[in-house]
CSV table of C-alpha atoms and ligand atoms in Angstrom, one decimal:
chain,number,residue,atom,x,y,z
Q,194,UNK,CA,99.7,86.3,78.6
Q,195,UNK,CA,101.3,88.3,81.4
Q,196,UNK,CA,100.4,91.1,83.7
Q,197,UNK,CA,102.1,93.6,86.0
Q,198,UNK,CA,102.1,93.1,89.8
Q,199,UNK,CA,103.8,94.8,92.7
Q,200,UNK,CA,105.6,92.6,95.3
Q,201,UNK,CA,107.3,93.5,98.6
Q,202,UNK,CA,111.1,93.7,98.0
Q,203,UNK,CA,112.3,94.7,101.5
Q,204,UNK,CA,110.8,95.6,104.8
Q,205,UNK,CA,110.6,99.4,105.2
Q,206,UNK,CA,112.5,101.1,108.0
Q,207,UNK,CA,110.2,104.0,109.1
Q,208,UNK,CA,108.1,105.3,106.3
Q,209,UNK,CA,108.0,103.1,103.1
Q,210,UNK,CA,110.0,104.1,100.1
Q,211,UNK,CA,109.3,103.1,96.5
Q,212,UNK,CA,112.5,101.0,96.5
Q,213,UNK,CA,110.9,98.7,99.1
Q,214,UNK,CA,108.6,97.3,96.3
Q,215,UNK,CA,109.3,95.5,93.0
Q,216,UNK,CA,107.4,95.6,89.8
Q,217,UNK,CA,107.2,92.1,88.2
Q,218,UNK,CA,105.7,90.6,85.1
Q,219,UNK,CA,103.8,87.4,86.0
Q,220,UNK,CA,101.3,85.1,84.2
Q,221,UNK,CA,97.7,86.0,84.2
Q,222,UNK,CA,95.8,84.0,86.9
Q,223,UNK,CA,93.4,81.2,85.8
Q,224,UNK,CA,90.2,80.5,87.6
Q,225,UNK,CA,88.4,77.4,88.8
Q,226,UNK,CA,84.8,76.7,90.0
Q,227,UNK,CA,83.1,79.5,91.9
Q,228,UNK,CA,85.9,81.9,91.0
Q,229,UNK,CA,85.9,85.1,88.9
Q,230,UNK,CA,88.7,86.8,87.0
Q,231,UNK,CA,88.7,90.5,87.7
Q,232,UNK,CA,90.5,93.3,85.9
Q,233,UNK,CA,91.6,96.0,88.3
Q,234,UNK,CA,90.3,99.4,87.6
Q,235,UNK,CA,91.0,101.2,90.9
Q,236,UNK,CA,93.5,100.5,93.7
Q,237,UNK,CA,93.0,101.8,97.2
Q,238,UNK,CA,96.0,103.1,99.0
Q,239,UNK,CA,95.5,102.7,102.8
Q,240,UNK,CA,97.9,103.8,105.6
Q,241,UNK,CA,97.1,100.7,107.8
Q,242,UNK,CA,98.9,98.5,105.2
Q,243,UNK,CA,102.2,100.0,106.5
Q,244,UNK,CA,101.6,97.8,109.7
Q,245,UNK,CA,101.5,94.7,107.6
Q,246,UNK,CA,105.0,95.3,106.1
Q,247,UNK,CA,106.7,94.7,109.5
Q,248,UNK,CA,107.9,91.2,110.4
Q,249,UNK,CA,105.6,91.3,113.4
Q,250,UNK,CA,102.6,93.5,112.4
Q,251,UNK,CA,101.6,95.5,115.4
Q,252,UNK,CA,98.3,94.3,116.9
Q,253,UNK,CA,97.7,91.8,114.1
Q,254,UNK,CA,98.1,88.0,113.8
Q,255,UNK,CA,101.6,87.1,112.6
Q,256,UNK,CA,100.3,85.7,109.4
Q,257,UNK,CA,99.1,89.1,108.4
Q,258,UNK,CA,102.7,90.1,107.7
Q,259,UNK,CA,103.3,90.3,104.0
Q,260,UNK,CA,106.2,87.9,103.2
Q,261,UNK,CA,109.2,89.3,101.2
Q,262,UNK,CA,108.6,88.6,97.6
Q,263,UNK,CA,104.8,88.3,98.0
Q,264,UNK,CA,102.3,90.4,96.1
Q,265,UNK,CA,101.2,93.6,98.0
Q,266,UNK,CA,97.7,93.2,99.4
Q,267,UNK,CA,95.2,95.9,98.7
Q,268,UNK,CA,91.6,96.6,98.1
Q,269,UNK,CA,90.4,97.1,94.5
Q,270,UNK,CA,87.5,98.0,92.5
Q,271,UNK,CA,87.4,95.8,89.3
Q,272,UNK,CA,85.4,94.5,86.5
Q,273,UNK,CA,84.6,90.8,86.1
Q,274,UNK,CA,86.1,89.6,82.8
Q,275,UNK,CA,85.6,85.8,83.2
Q,276,UNK,CA,83.3,83.9,85.5
Q,277,UNK,CA,82.7,80.4,86.8
Q,278,UNK,CA,80.0,81.5,89.2
Q,279,UNK,CA,76.3,81.9,88.7
Q,280,UNK,CA,76.3,84.8,91.0
Q,281,UNK,CA,78.6,87.0,88.9
Q,282,UNK,CA,78.4,88.0,85.3
Q,283,UNK,CA,81.0,89.4,82.9
Q,284,UNK,CA,80.9,93.2,83.3
Q,285,UNK,CA,79.9,93.3,87.0
Q,286,UNK,CA,81.8,95.7,89.0
Q,287,UNK,CA,83.1,94.4,92.4
Q,288,UNK,CA,85.2,95.5,95.4
Q,289,UNK,CA,87.4,93.0,97.2
Q,290,UNK,CA,90.6,92.8,99.2
Q,291,UNK,CA,93.1,91.4,96.7
Q,292,UNK,CA,96.5,92.6,95.6
Q,293,UNK,CA,98.4,95.2,93.7
Q,294,UNK,CA,97.9,93.4,90.4
Q,295,UNK,CA,96.4,94.2,87.0
Q,296,UNK,CA,94.2,91.1,87.2
Q,297,UNK,CA,93.1,88.9,90.2
Q,298,UNK,CA,91.4,85.6,90.5
Q,299,UNK,CA,88.8,85.8,93.3
Q,300,UNK,CA,86.9,83.1,95.0
Q,301,UNK,CA,83.3,84.1,95.4
Q,302,UNK,CA,83.5,83.0,99.0
Q,303,UNK,CA,86.1,85.7,99.8
Q,304,UNK,CA,85.0,87.6,102.9
Q,305,UNK,CA,84.1,91.2,102.0
Q,306,UNK,CA,83.6,90.6,98.3
Q,307,UNK,CA,80.7,92.8,97.2
Q,308,UNK,CA,79.2,94.2,94.0
Q,309,UNK,CA,79.7,97.9,93.5
Q,310,UNK,CA,76.5,99.8,94.3
Q,311,UNK,CA,76.8,103.6,94.2
Q,312,UNK,CA,74.2,106.3,93.6
Q,313,UNK,CA,73.9,107.6,90.0
Q,314,UNK,CA,76.7,110.0,89.1
Q,315,UNK,CA,79.0,108.8,91.9
Q,316,UNK,CA,82.3,107.1,90.8
Q,317,UNK,CA,82.6,103.4,91.5
Q,318,UNK,CA,86.0,104.2,93.1
Q,319,UNK,CA,84.2,105.6,96.1
Q,320,UNK,CA,83.4,102.0,97.0
Q,321,UNK,CA,86.9,101.9,98.5
Q,322,UNK,CA,86.5,105.4,99.9
Q,323,UNK,CA,83.6,107.3,101.5
Q,324,UNK,CA,81.1,104.6,100.5
Q,325,UNK,CA,83.4,101.8,101.6
Q,326,UNK,CA,85.8,100.9,104.5
Q,327,UNK,CA,87.0,104.5,105.2
Q,328,UNK,CA,83.5,105.7,105.2
Q,329,UNK,CA,82.5,102.8,107.6
Q,330,UNK,CA,85.3,103.9,109.8
Q,331,UNK,CA,84.2,107.5,109.8
Q,332,UNK,CA,80.6,106.4,110.6
Q,333,UNK,CA,81.7,103.9,113.4
Q,334,UNK,CA,83.9,106.6,115.0
Q,335,UNK,CA,81.4,109.4,114.9
Q,336,UNK,CA,78.1,107.6,115.4
Q,337,UNK,CA,78.8,104.3,117.3
Q,338,UNK,CA,82.0,105.0,119.3
Q,339,UNK,CA,82.0,108.8,119.6
Q,340,UNK,CA,78.1,109.1,119.9
Q,341,UNK,CA,78.4,112.6,118.6
Q,342,UNK,CA,75.3,114.7,119.4
Q,343,UNK,CA,74.0,118.0,118.0
Q,344,UNK,CA,75.7,121.0,119.6
Q,345,UNK,CA,78.9,119.2,120.6
Q,346,UNK,CA,82.4,120.2,119.6
Q,347,UNK,CA,84.3,117.5,117.7
Q,348,UNK,CA,87.9,117.7,116.7
Q,349,UNK,CA,89.2,115.4,113.9
Q,350,UNK,CA,92.9,114.9,113.1
Q,351,UNK,CA,94.1,113.8,109.6
Q,352,UNK,CA,90.9,115.8,108.6
Q,353,UNK,CA,92.1,116.0,105.0
Q,354,UNK,CA,92.3,112.2,104.6
Q,355,UNK,CA,89.7,109.6,103.5
Q,356,UNK,CA,88.3,109.0,107.0
Q,357,UNK,CA,88.6,112.6,108.1
Q,358,UNK,CA,86.7,114.2,105.2
Q,359,UNK,CA,83.9,111.7,105.6
Q,360,UNK,CA,83.8,112.0,109.5
Q,361,UNK,CA,83.7,115.8,109.2
Q,362,UNK,CA,80.7,115.7,106.9
Q,363,UNK,CA,79.0,113.1,109.3
Q,364,UNK,CA,79.6,115.5,112.1
Q,365,UNK,CA,77.8,118.3,110.3
Q,366,UNK,CA,74.9,116.0,109.4
Q,367,UNK,CA,74.7,115.2,113.2
Q,368,UNK,CA,74.6,118.9,114.0
Q,369,UNK,CA,78.0,119.2,115.7
Q,370,UNK,CA,80.6,121.9,115.5
Q,371,UNK,CA,83.5,120.2,113.7
Q,372,UNK,CA,87.1,121.4,113.8
Q,373,UNK,CA,89.7,119.7,111.6
Q,374,UNK,CA,93.5,119.4,112.0
Q,375,UNK,CA,95.6,119.1,108.9
Q,376,UNK,CA,99.1,119.9,107.6
Q,377,UNK,CA,99.5,123.3,106.0
Q,378,UNK,CA,97.3,126.3,105.1
Q,379,UNK,CA,96.2,124.9,101.8
Q,380,UNK,CA,95.0,121.6,103.2
Q,381,UNK,CA,93.2,123.5,106.0
Q,382,UNK,CA,91.5,125.7,103.4
Q,383,UNK,CA,90.4,122.5,101.5
Q,384,UNK,CA,89.2,121.0,104.7
Q,385,UNK,CA,87.0,124.0,105.4
Q,386,UNK,CA,85.7,123.8,101.8
Q,387,UNK,CA,84.5,120.2,102.6
Q,388,UNK,CA,82.3,121.7,105.3
Q,389,UNK,CA,84.3,121.8,108.5
Q,390,UNK,CA,83.7,124.8,110.7
Q,391,UNK,CA,87.4,125.5,111.2
Q,392,UNK,CA,90.7,123.8,110.6
Q,393,UNK,CA,94.0,124.1,112.4
Q,394,UNK,CA,97.5,123.5,110.9
Q,395,UNK,CA,99.4,121.1,113.2
Q,396,UNK,CA,102.7,122.3,111.6
Q,397,UNK,CA,102.0,125.9,112.9
Q,398,UNK,CA,104.4,126.6,115.8
Q,399,UNK,CA,101.4,128.1,117.6
Q,400,UNK,CA,99.1,125.1,116.9
Q,401,UNK,CA,98.3,124.2,120.6
Q,402,UNK,CA,97.4,127.8,121.5
Q,403,UNK,CA,95.4,128.3,118.3
Q,404,UNK,CA,93.5,125.1,118.9
Q,405,UNK,CA,92.7,126.2,122.4
Q,406,UNK,CA,91.3,129.5,121.1
Q,407,UNK,CA,89.2,127.6,118.5
Q,408,UNK,CA,87.5,125.4,121.3
Q,409,UNK,CA,86.9,127.9,124.1
Q,410,UNK,CA,84.4,125.5,125.9
Q,411,UNK,CA,86.6,122.4,125.4
Q,412,UNK,CA,86.2,119.3,123.2
Q,413,UNK,CA,83.5,116.7,123.6
Q,414,UNK,CA,84.8,114.2,121.1
Q,415,UNK,CA,88.3,113.8,119.6
Q,416,UNK,CA,88.4,111.5,116.6
Q,417,UNK,CA,92.0,110.3,116.9
Q,418,UNK,CA,93.8,109.5,113.6
Q,419,UNK,CA,97.3,110.7,114.2
Q,420,UNK,CA,98.9,110.3,117.7
Q,421,UNK,CA,102.2,112.0,118.8
Q,422,UNK,CA,102.4,115.8,119.1
Q,423,UNK,CA,98.8,116.3,117.7
Q,424,UNK,CA,97.4,114.2,120.5
Q,425,UNK,CA,99.5,116.1,123.0
Q,426,UNK,CA,97.9,119.3,121.8
Q,427,UNK,CA,94.4,118.0,121.9
Q,428,UNK,CA,94.0,116.0,125.1
Q,429,UNK,CA,94.5,118.9,127.6
Q,430,UNK,CA,91.5,120.6,125.9
Q,431,UNK,CA,89.1,117.7,126.3
Q,432,UNK,CA,86.0,118.4,128.5
Q,433,UNK,CA,85.6,116.1,131.5
Q,434,UNK,CA,84.1,112.8,130.4
Q,435,UNK,CA,85.0,113.4,126.8
Q,436,UNK,CA,85.1,110.5,124.2
Q,437,UNK,CA,87.9,109.5,122.0
Q,438,UNK,CA,87.2,107.2,119.1
Q,439,UNK,CA,90.7,105.7,118.7
Q,440,UNK,CA,90.8,105.2,114.9
Q,441,UNK,CA,94.5,105.2,114.2
Q,442,UNK,CA,97.9,106.8,114.9
Q,443,UNK,CA,99.5,107.5,111.5
Q,444,UNK,CA,102.3,109.6,112.8
Q,445,UNK,CA,103.7,106.6,114.7
Q,446,UNK,CA,103.3,103.8,112.2
Q,447,UNK,CA,107.0,103.5,111.4
Q,448,UNK,CA,108.0,103.4,115.0
Q,449,UNK,CA,107.6,99.7,115.8
Q,450,UNK,CA,106.4,98.4,119.1
Q,451,UNK,CA,108.9,100.2,121.3
Q,452,UNK,CA,109.3,103.8,120.2
Q,453,UNK,CA,112.7,105.3,120.7
Q,454,UNK,CA,111.1,108.5,122.2
Q,455,UNK,CA,110.4,109.2,125.9
Q,456,UNK,CA,107.7,107.1,127.5
Q,457,UNK,CA,104.4,109.1,127.3
Q,458,UNK,CA,102.3,106.5,129.0
Q,459,UNK,CA,102.3,108.3,132.5
Q,460,UNK,CA,101.1,111.5,130.8
Q,461,UNK,CA,98.4,109.6,128.9
Q,462,UNK,CA,97.2,107.8,132.0
Q,463,UNK,CA,97.1,111.1,134.0
Q,464,UNK,CA,95.1,112.7,131.2
Q,465,UNK,CA,92.6,109.8,131.1
Q,466,UNK,CA,92.2,109.8,134.9
Q,467,UNK,CA,91.9,113.4,135.6
Q,468,UNK,CA,89.6,114.2,132.6
Q,469,UNK,CA,87.6,111.0,133.0
Q,470,UNK,CA,88.2,110.2,129.3
Q,471,UNK,CA,86.6,107.4,127.5
Q,472,UNK,CA,88.9,106.1,124.8
Q,473,UNK,CA,87.8,103.2,122.6
Q,474,UNK,CA,89.8,101.7,119.7
Q,475,UNK,CA,87.8,100.2,116.9
Q,476,UNK,CA,87.9,98.8,113.4
Q,477,UNK,CA,85.7,100.7,111.0
Q,478,UNK,CA,84.5,97.7,109.0
Q,479,UNK,CA,83.7,95.7,112.2
Q,480,UNK,CA,81.9,98.4,114.2
Q,481,UNK,CA,80.4,100.3,111.3
Q,482,UNK,CA,79.3,97.1,109.4
Q,483,UNK,CA,76.4,97.0,107.0
Q,484,UNK,CA,74.6,99.8,108.9
Q,485,UNK,CA,77.3,102.2,108.0
Q,486,UNK,CA,77.3,101.3,104.3
Q,487,UNK,CA,73.6,101.6,104.1
Q,488,UNK,CA,73.6,105.0,105.8
Q,489,UNK,CA,76.5,106.4,103.8
Q,490,UNK,CA,74.9,105.3,100.6
Q,491,UNK,CA,71.6,107.0,101.6
Q,492,UNK,CA,73.3,110.3,102.6
Q,493,UNK,CA,75.2,110.3,99.3
Q,494,UNK,CA,72.0,109.7,97.3
Q,495,UNK,CA,70.4,112.5,99.2
Q,496,UNK,CA,73.4,114.8,98.5
Q,497,UNK,CA,74.2,115.2,102.2
Q,498,UNK,CA,77.5,113.4,101.9
Q,499,UNK,CA,79.9,114.2,99.0
Q,500,UNK,CA,82.6,111.6,98.7
Q,501,UNK,CA,85.9,113.4,98.5
Q,502,UNK,CA,88.7,111.6,96.6
Q,503,UNK,CA,92.0,112.3,94.8
Q,504,UNK,CA,92.4,110.2,91.7
Q,505,UNK,CA,95.9,109.6,90.4
Q,506,UNK,CA,96.9,108.0,87.1
Q,507,UNK,CA,99.9,105.9,86.2
Q,508,UNK,CA,98.7,102.2,86.3
Q,509,UNK,CA,99.9,99.6,88.8
Q,510,UNK,CA,103.5,100.6,88.4
Q,511,UNK,CA,102.8,103.9,90.1
Q,512,UNK,CA,101.5,102.2,93.3
Q,513,UNK,CA,104.7,102.1,95.3
Q,514,UNK,CA,105.4,105.9,94.8
Q,515,UNK,CA,101.7,106.7,95.5
Q,516,UNK,CA,101.6,104.6,98.7
Q,517,UNK,CA,104.9,106.0,100.0
Q,518,UNK,CA,103.6,109.5,99.5
Q,519,UNK,CA,100.9,109.0,102.1
Q,520,UNK,CA,103.3,109.1,104.9
Q,521,UNK,CA,104.8,112.5,104.2
Q,522,UNK,CA,103.5,115.9,103.3
Q,523,UNK,CA,101.2,115.4,100.2
Q,524,UNK,CA,98.4,117.3,98.3
Q,525,UNK,CA,95.9,114.5,98.3
Q,526,UNK,CA,92.4,115.4,99.7
Q,527,UNK,CA,90.0,112.7,100.7
Q,528,UNK,CA,90.5,109.1,99.6
Q,529,UNK,CA,93.6,108.5,97.4
Q,530,UNK,CA,92.9,106.0,94.6
Q,531,UNK,CA,95.1,104.9,91.8
Q,532,UNK,CA,93.5,104.4,88.4
Q,533,UNK,CA,94.8,101.1,87.0
Q,534,UNK,CA,92.6,100.7,83.9
Q,535,UNK,CA,89.5,102.0,82.1
Q,536,UNK,CA,86.4,99.7,82.2
Q,537,UNK,CA,86.1,97.7,78.9
Y,230,NAP,N1,90.3,101.7,112.7
Y,230,NAP,C1,90.1,101.5,111.4
Y,230,NAP,O1,89.4,100.5,111.1
Y,230,NAP,C2,90.7,102.3,110.4
Y,230,NAP,C3,90.3,102.2,109.0
Y,230,NAP,C4,90.9,103.1,108.1
Y,230,NAP,C5,91.8,104.1,108.5
Y,230,NAP,N2,92.2,104.1,109.8
Y,230,NAP,C6,93.2,105.1,110.3
Y,230,NAP,O2,92.6,106.4,110.1
Y,230,NAP,C7,93.7,107.3,109.9
Y,230,NAP,C8,93.4,108.0,108.6
Y,230,NAP,O3,93.3,107.1,107.5
Y,230,NAP,P1,92.8,107.5,106.1
Y,230,NAP,O4,92.5,106.3,105.3
Y,230,NAP,O5,91.9,108.7,106.2
Y,230,NAP,O6,94.2,108.0,105.5
Y,230,NAP,P2,94.6,108.9,104.2
Y,230,NAP,O7,93.5,109.2,103.4
Y,230,NAP,O8,95.8,108.2,103.6
Y,230,NAP,O9,95.1,110.3,104.8
Y,230,NAP,C9,96.1,110.2,105.8
Y,230,NAP,C10,96.2,111.6,106.4
Y,230,NAP,O10,97.1,111.6,107.4
Y,230,NAP,C11,97.8,112.8,107.5
Y,230,NAP,N3,99.1,112.5,108.0
Y,230,NAP,C12,100.1,111.7,107.5
Y,230,NAP,N4,101.2,111.6,108.2
Y,230,NAP,C13,100.9,112.5,109.3
Y,230,NAP,C14,101.7,112.9,110.4
Y,230,NAP,N5,103.0,112.4,110.6
Y,230,NAP,N6,101.1,113.7,111.4
Y,230,NAP,C15,99.9,114.2,111.1
Y,230,NAP,N7,99.1,113.8,110.1
Y,230,NAP,C16,99.6,113.0,109.2
Y,230,NAP,C17,97.8,113.4,106.1
Y,230,NAP,O11,97.4,114.7,106.2
Y,230,NAP,P3,98.3,116.0,106.2
Y,230,NAP,O12,98.8,116.3,104.8
Y,230,NAP,O13,97.3,116.9,106.7
Y,230,NAP,O14,99.4,115.8,107.2
Y,230,NAP,C18,96.7,112.6,105.4
Y,230,NAP,O15,95.6,113.5,105.1
Y,230,NAP,C19,95.0,106.4,109.8
Y,230,NAP,O16,95.6,106.5,111.1
Y,230,NAP,C20,94.5,105.1,109.5
Y,230,NAP,O17,95.4,104.1,109.9
Y,230,NAP,C21,91.7,103.3,110.7
């Protein structure tokens, strides 16, 4: 029996294109002791995976680079269909970092492997969204790194994304005034519908002045997801001693280690010095950890946090197009997940 799988055909230059990936037909994996065979139901499409497509992945160990011809790595929610482990039964739903494949063999010792546990009425796919790694990231940035307090003004870039929509809701739970930044009037309207107090369009030629008008007393916390021009608009508006949870910089992921643009480091250092800024980069899973998962699940069960996700159909063959779409203008709101199969 065979299955469909997506492999890396060539290293993207700049943003990934569907042609950088190949759809292959390959034998179904077999399992050994303490392994489970999992049928993929949902595939998570995450921007950070772009970094792993470079020969030297920025900030990661060289072995994190996906070799040409290798299966694309990715987090999945799937259903156990065969088991050689006492800890997992056929029918269990699990989340694991695996690959863009219709079926995966998983060792039960795989770090991060966990059983799906979502409140009643919440889709299992949120285990790779607001109730999973992106949620942990939002929690880590807002609570642990940003230390957002009631009454503070928080600005969140990539507000319409998986991390942004969750971070914004956490900001409201914490009692902050939360301003989003997103691309286009429709996305800004959707971000406000999620619960943000306001949302600014970074594509508007008057973005910087409109943002300044929206935060008359300055910004206490800037949740950084984007980099580039958006950061250039936000930093001058920071209050003295402001905090910047440095979550990601999606606008620069195709640039490689040495950007072709003018060197902005002197500007950044001046901003940090004269505004006394505290900027801390973090990984959501590491800093948010189990505490984040517990709290997110509790808020979701209480109805305080509503996981936002865009579900697309098309099976595993659609993954390259869906992944490439993250890096340009798109209509996705919240976590983008690809439906690979229905549970049996
Ligand atoms: N530190 C960690 O552990 C960690 C974990 C997860 C994610 N992250 C980072 O967090 C950020 C958001 O991730 P996510 O999972 O929320 O992504 P996502 O759901 O795929 O959303 C990405 C968002 O980025 C925006 N975007 C894309 N290209 C852009 C550009 N050139 N300029 C401005 N905005 C752009 C898009 O919004 P518009 O349509 O509004 O442009 C989209 O809403 C990324 O930088 C990611 O790498 C970090």
